[in-house]
Amino acid sequence: MQFLPSTWSTWASDGDGDGRQDPQDLDDASLAAARYLCASGQDLATGAGWSAAVRSYNHSDAYVREVYGAASAYGDRTAS
């Protein structure tokens, strides 16, 4: 996950309960990204909702395709 400082100041999270909100900590950044994506109000269980939520993070169709490809590759590896 990547956060601009201004975005992190809004969505900072303590995903591992260590009392710190660190954008370089995977647990913290993952929770913050989830909160950001869910705040879009989209139904993340649908393809259209998922795409719209990711697009709200980065307004680039190429970025949405890259994230989809990475998520699909990860899902394929964990499904075996």
N, CA, C and O of each residue as an XYZ file, in Angstrom:
320
protein
N       0.832     -1.167      0.000
C       0.000      0.000      0.000
C       0.886      1.243      0.000
O       1.984      1.251      0.557
N       0.386      2.267     -0.626
C       1.078      3.551     -0.619
C       0.095      4.615     -0.161
O      -1.063      4.633     -0.578
N       0.563      5.484      0.684
C      -0.259      6.588      1.160
C       0.513      7.886      1.051
O       1.665      7.976      1.477
N      -0.125      8.883      0.482
C       0.408     10.230      0.572
C       0.281     10.653      2.037
O      -0.639     10.205      2.722
N       1.169     11.491      2.524
C       1.050     11.920      3.924
C      -0.334     12.481      4.258
O      -0.865     12.223      5.338
N      -0.913     13.245      3.338
C      -2.233     13.823      3.609
C      -3.315     12.748      3.691
O      -4.249     12.867      4.484
N      -3.197     11.715      2.885
C      -4.167     10.619      2.927
C      -3.972      9.796      4.193
O      -4.942      9.392      4.835
N      -2.717      9.551      4.550
C      -2.449      8.788      5.775
C      -2.995      9.521      6.994
O      -3.489      8.881      7.922
N      -2.918     10.840      7.011
C      -3.414     11.576      8.171
C      -4.913     11.372      8.358
O      -5.418     11.478      9.476
N      -5.623     11.080      7.281
C      -7.058     10.803      7.364
C      -7.340      9.352      7.726
O      -8.233      9.081      8.529
N      -6.600      8.419      7.152
C      -6.926      6.993      7.260
C      -5.983      6.203      8.162
O      -6.114      4.982      8.241
N      -5.043      6.845      8.841
C      -4.074      6.156      9.698
C      -4.784      5.155     10.605
O      -5.828      5.453     11.186
N      -4.200      3.964     10.717
C      -4.812      2.875     11.486
C      -3.736      2.107     12.236
O      -2.568      2.100     11.847
N      -4.146      1.470     13.301
C      -3.261      0.604     14.087
C      -3.744     -0.832     13.883
O      -4.504     -1.361     14.693
N      -3.300     -1.448     12.807
C      -3.785     -2.776     12.432
C      -3.274     -3.910     13.291
O      -3.876     -4.984     13.309
N      -2.179     -3.701     14.004
C      -1.627     -4.785     14.817
C      -1.738     -4.520     16.314
O      -1.229     -5.295     17.124
N      -2.399     -3.435     16.680
C      -2.658     -3.164     18.093
C      -1.436     -2.827     18.914
O      -1.437     -3.015     20.131
N      -0.370     -2.320     18.258
C       0.840     -2.003     19.016
C       0.855     -0.553     19.512
O       1.851     -0.096     20.073
N      -0.255      0.170     19.303
C      -0.343      1.532     19.775
C       0.251      2.567     18.838
O       0.257      3.756     19.155
N       0.755      2.129     17.679
C       1.339      3.050     16.701
C       0.591      2.929     15.383
O       0.079      1.861     15.048
N       0.531      4.012     14.646
C      -0.048      4.042     13.309
C       1.082      4.373     12.346
O       1.492      5.528     12.223
N       1.583      3.343     11.663
C       2.785      3.484     10.844
C       2.479      3.055      9.411
O       2.158      1.889      9.183
N       2.569      3.963      8.441
C       2.270      3.581      7.059
C       3.267      2.586      6.488
O       3.007      1.987      5.445
N       4.411      2.398      7.154
C       5.395      1.418      6.707
C       5.146      0.034      7.313
O       5.826     -0.927      6.953
N       4.191     -0.074      8.219
C       3.831     -1.349      8.854
C       2.712     -1.988      8.039
O       1.657     -1.380      7.861
N       2.924     -3.193      7.546
C       1.959     -3.854      6.667
C       0.577     -3.963      7.294
O      -0.427     -3.737      6.619
N       0.513     -4.308      8.578
C      -0.785     -4.444      9.248
C      -1.526     -3.109      9.310
O      -2.727     -3.043      9.052
N      -0.808     -2.065      9.650
C      -1.418     -0.744      9.752
C      -1.868     -0.248      8.375
O      -2.982      0.251      8.219
N      -0.995     -0.390      7.391
C      -1.318      0.085      6.043
C      -2.460     -0.719      5.429
O      -3.299     -0.158      4.724
N      -2.503     -2.016      5.684
C      -3.578     -2.847      5.147
C      -4.932     -2.443      5.716
O      -5.914     -2.334      4.982
N      -4.980     -2.221      7.027
C      -6.238     -1.798      7.641
C      -6.651     -0.427      7.116
O      -7.827     -0.203      6.830
N      -5.707      0.480      6.988
C      -6.022      1.814      6.475
C      -6.545      1.732      5.042
O      -7.505      2.416      4.689
N      -5.913      0.894      4.216
C      -6.374      0.741      2.834
C      -7.781      0.146      2.795
O      -8.615      0.575      1.998
N      -8.041     -0.830      3.643
C      -9.383     -1.426      3.695
C     -10.422     -0.385      4.106
O     -11.503     -0.315      3.522
N     -10.092      0.413      5.102
C     -11.020      1.470      5.542
C     -11.266      2.462      4.418
O     -12.399      2.892      4.205
N     -10.218      2.827      3.699
C     -10.329      3.771      2.585
C     -11.225      3.194      1.498
O     -12.130      3.876      1.018
N     -10.987      1.952      1.107
C     -11.776      1.334      0.036
C     -13.233      1.152      0.446
O     -14.133      1.366     -0.367
N     -13.473      0.766      1.674
C     -14.853      0.575      2.135
C     -15.600      1.896      2.260
O     -16.824      1.925      2.136
N     -14.889      2.979      2.501
C     -15.533      4.283      2.656
C     -16.161      4.778      1.359
O     -16.981      5.697      1.372
N     -15.775      4.171      0.242
C     -16.348      4.600     -1.035
C     -17.821      4.208     -1.139
O     -18.548      4.719     -1.991
N     -18.258      3.293     -0.259
C     -19.655      2.873     -0.255
C     -20.000      1.845     -1.316
O     -21.170      1.508     -1.498
N     -19.006      1.350     -2.009
C     -19.241      0.355     -3.054
C     -19.414     -1.039     -2.451
O     -18.935     -1.314     -1.351
N     -20.095     -1.903     -3.173
C     -20.229     -3.301     -2.775
C     -19.000     -4.040     -3.291
O     -18.923     -4.379     -4.472
N     -18.050     -4.285     -2.411
C     -16.784     -4.896     -2.823
C     -16.923     -6.368     -3.196
O     -15.953     -6.989     -3.631
N     -18.110     -6.928     -3.032
C     -18.348     -8.311     -3.434
C     -18.689     -8.414     -4.921
O     -18.794     -9.518     -5.456
N     -18.862     -7.277     -5.587
C     -19.162     -7.288     -7.021
C     -17.970     -6.741     -7.789
O     -17.201     -5.936     -7.264
N     -17.821     -7.175     -9.017
C     -16.726     -6.681     -9.846
C     -16.801     -5.184    -10.059
O     -15.790     -4.489     -9.965
N     -17.989     -4.683    -10.346
C     -18.162     -3.245    -10.581
C     -17.871     -2.443     -9.314
O     -17.230     -1.393     -9.374
N     -18.338     -2.933     -8.177
C     -18.096     -2.246     -6.915
C     -16.630     -2.255     -6.533
O     -16.086     -1.250     -6.075
N     -15.997     -3.401     -6.726
C     -14.573     -3.535     -6.425
C     -13.769     -2.573     -7.292
O     -12.906     -1.851     -6.792
N     -14.052     -2.564     -8.586
C     -13.328     -1.678     -9.501
C     -13.531     -0.213     -9.135
O     -12.578      0.566     -9.146
N     -14.748      0.163     -8.814
C     -15.031      1.546     -8.447
C     -14.295      1.932     -7.161
O     -13.796      3.051     -7.043
N     -14.227      1.018     -6.208
C     -13.523      1.305     -4.957
C     -12.027      1.503     -5.208
O     -11.427      2.439     -4.681
N     -11.429      0.627     -6.009
C     -10.004      0.765     -6.322
C      -9.771      2.044     -7.117
O      -8.781      2.741     -6.893
N     -10.669      2.357     -8.038
C     -10.547      3.584     -8.824
C     -10.649      4.826     -7.922
O     -10.058      5.859     -8.234
N     -11.392      4.736     -6.810
C     -11.482      5.876     -5.899
C     -10.129      6.137     -5.229
O      -9.844      7.258     -4.808
N      -9.312      5.106     -5.135
C      -7.972      5.212     -4.546
C      -7.000      5.830     -5.541
O      -6.167      6.663     -5.185
N      -7.123      5.402     -6.802
C      -6.254      5.907     -7.871
C      -7.094      5.955     -9.134
O      -7.540      4.916     -9.622
N      -7.312      7.134     -9.662
C      -8.219      7.349    -10.793
C      -7.573      6.965    -12.124
O      -7.487      7.779    -13.044
N      -7.128      5.730    -12.210
C      -6.461      5.256    -13.424
C      -6.961      3.854    -13.753
O      -6.873      2.944    -12.928
N      -7.485      3.687    -14.963
C      -7.927      2.358    -15.376
C      -6.759      1.376    -15.423
O      -6.919      0.199    -15.101
N      -5.592      1.860    -15.821
C      -4.410      0.991    -15.845
C      -4.074      0.508    -14.437
O      -3.709     -0.652    -14.249
N      -4.195      1.391    -13.449
C      -3.933      1.011    -12.061
C      -4.931     -0.046    -11.595
O      -4.550     -1.027    -10.956
N      -6.209      0.154    -11.915
C      -7.235     -0.821    -11.529
C      -6.900     -2.180    -12.140
O      -7.017     -3.202    -11.464
N      -6.485     -2.206    -13.405
C      -6.109     -3.473    -14.050
C      -4.899     -4.108    -13.374
O      -4.855     -5.326    -13.198
N      -3.912     -3.285    -12.993
C      -2.723     -3.805    -12.303
C      -3.090     -4.428    -10.964
O      -2.616     -5.514    -10.629
N      -3.929     -3.745    -10.203
C      -4.346     -4.271     -8.895
C      -5.137     -5.554     -9.082
O      -4.952     -6.513     -8.333
N      -6.021     -5.579    -10.078
C      -6.794     -6.790    -10.352
C      -5.853     -7.948    -10.712
O      -6.030     -9.066    -10.229
N      -4.869     -7.680    -11.545
C      -3.909     -8.723    -11.924
C      -3.137     -9.248    -10.727
O      -2.951    -10.456    -10.583
N      -2.687     -8.341     -9.865
C      -1.943     -8.760     -8.674
C      -2.831     -9.556     -7.732
O      -2.405    -10.573     -7.185
N      -4.065     -9.098     -7.539
C      -4.992     -9.813     -6.647
C      -5.332    -11.186     -7.211
O      -5.428    -12.161     -6.465
N      -5.513    -11.265     -8.516
C      -5.827    -12.553     -9.150
C      -4.651    -13.517     -9.027
O      -4.838    -14.695     -8.723
N      -3.441    -13.014     -9.265
C      -2.254    -13.869     -9.143
C      -2.105    -14.375     -7.714
O      -1.788    -15.545     -7.501
N      -2.329    -13.507     -6.740
C      -2.260    -13.915     -5.335
C      -3.318    -14.971     -5.037
O      -3.032    -15.977     -4.389
N      -4.538    -14.741     -5.510
C      -5.628    -15.708     -5.291
C      -5.311    -17.049     -5.927
O      -5.591    -18.099     -5.347
N      -4.732    -17.018     -7.110
C      -4.377    -18.275     -7.795
C      -3.334    -19.055     -7.006
O      -3.396    -20.282     -6.931
N      -2.369    -18.339     -6.414
C      -1.317    -19.013     -5.642
C      -1.861    -19.614     -4.360
O      -1.424    -20.685     -3.939
N      -2.811    -18.933     -3.740
C      -3.322    -19.409     -2.456
C      -4.429    -20.440     -2.610
O      -4.788    -21.111     -1.643
N      -4.977    -20.574     -3.819
C      -6.074    -21.530     -4.041
C      -5.551    -22.961     -4.179
O      -6.326    -23.904     -4.021
N      -4.282    -23.148     -4.464
C      -3.763    -24.498     -4.667
C      -3.435    -25.185     -3.377
O      -2.987    -26.332     -3.384
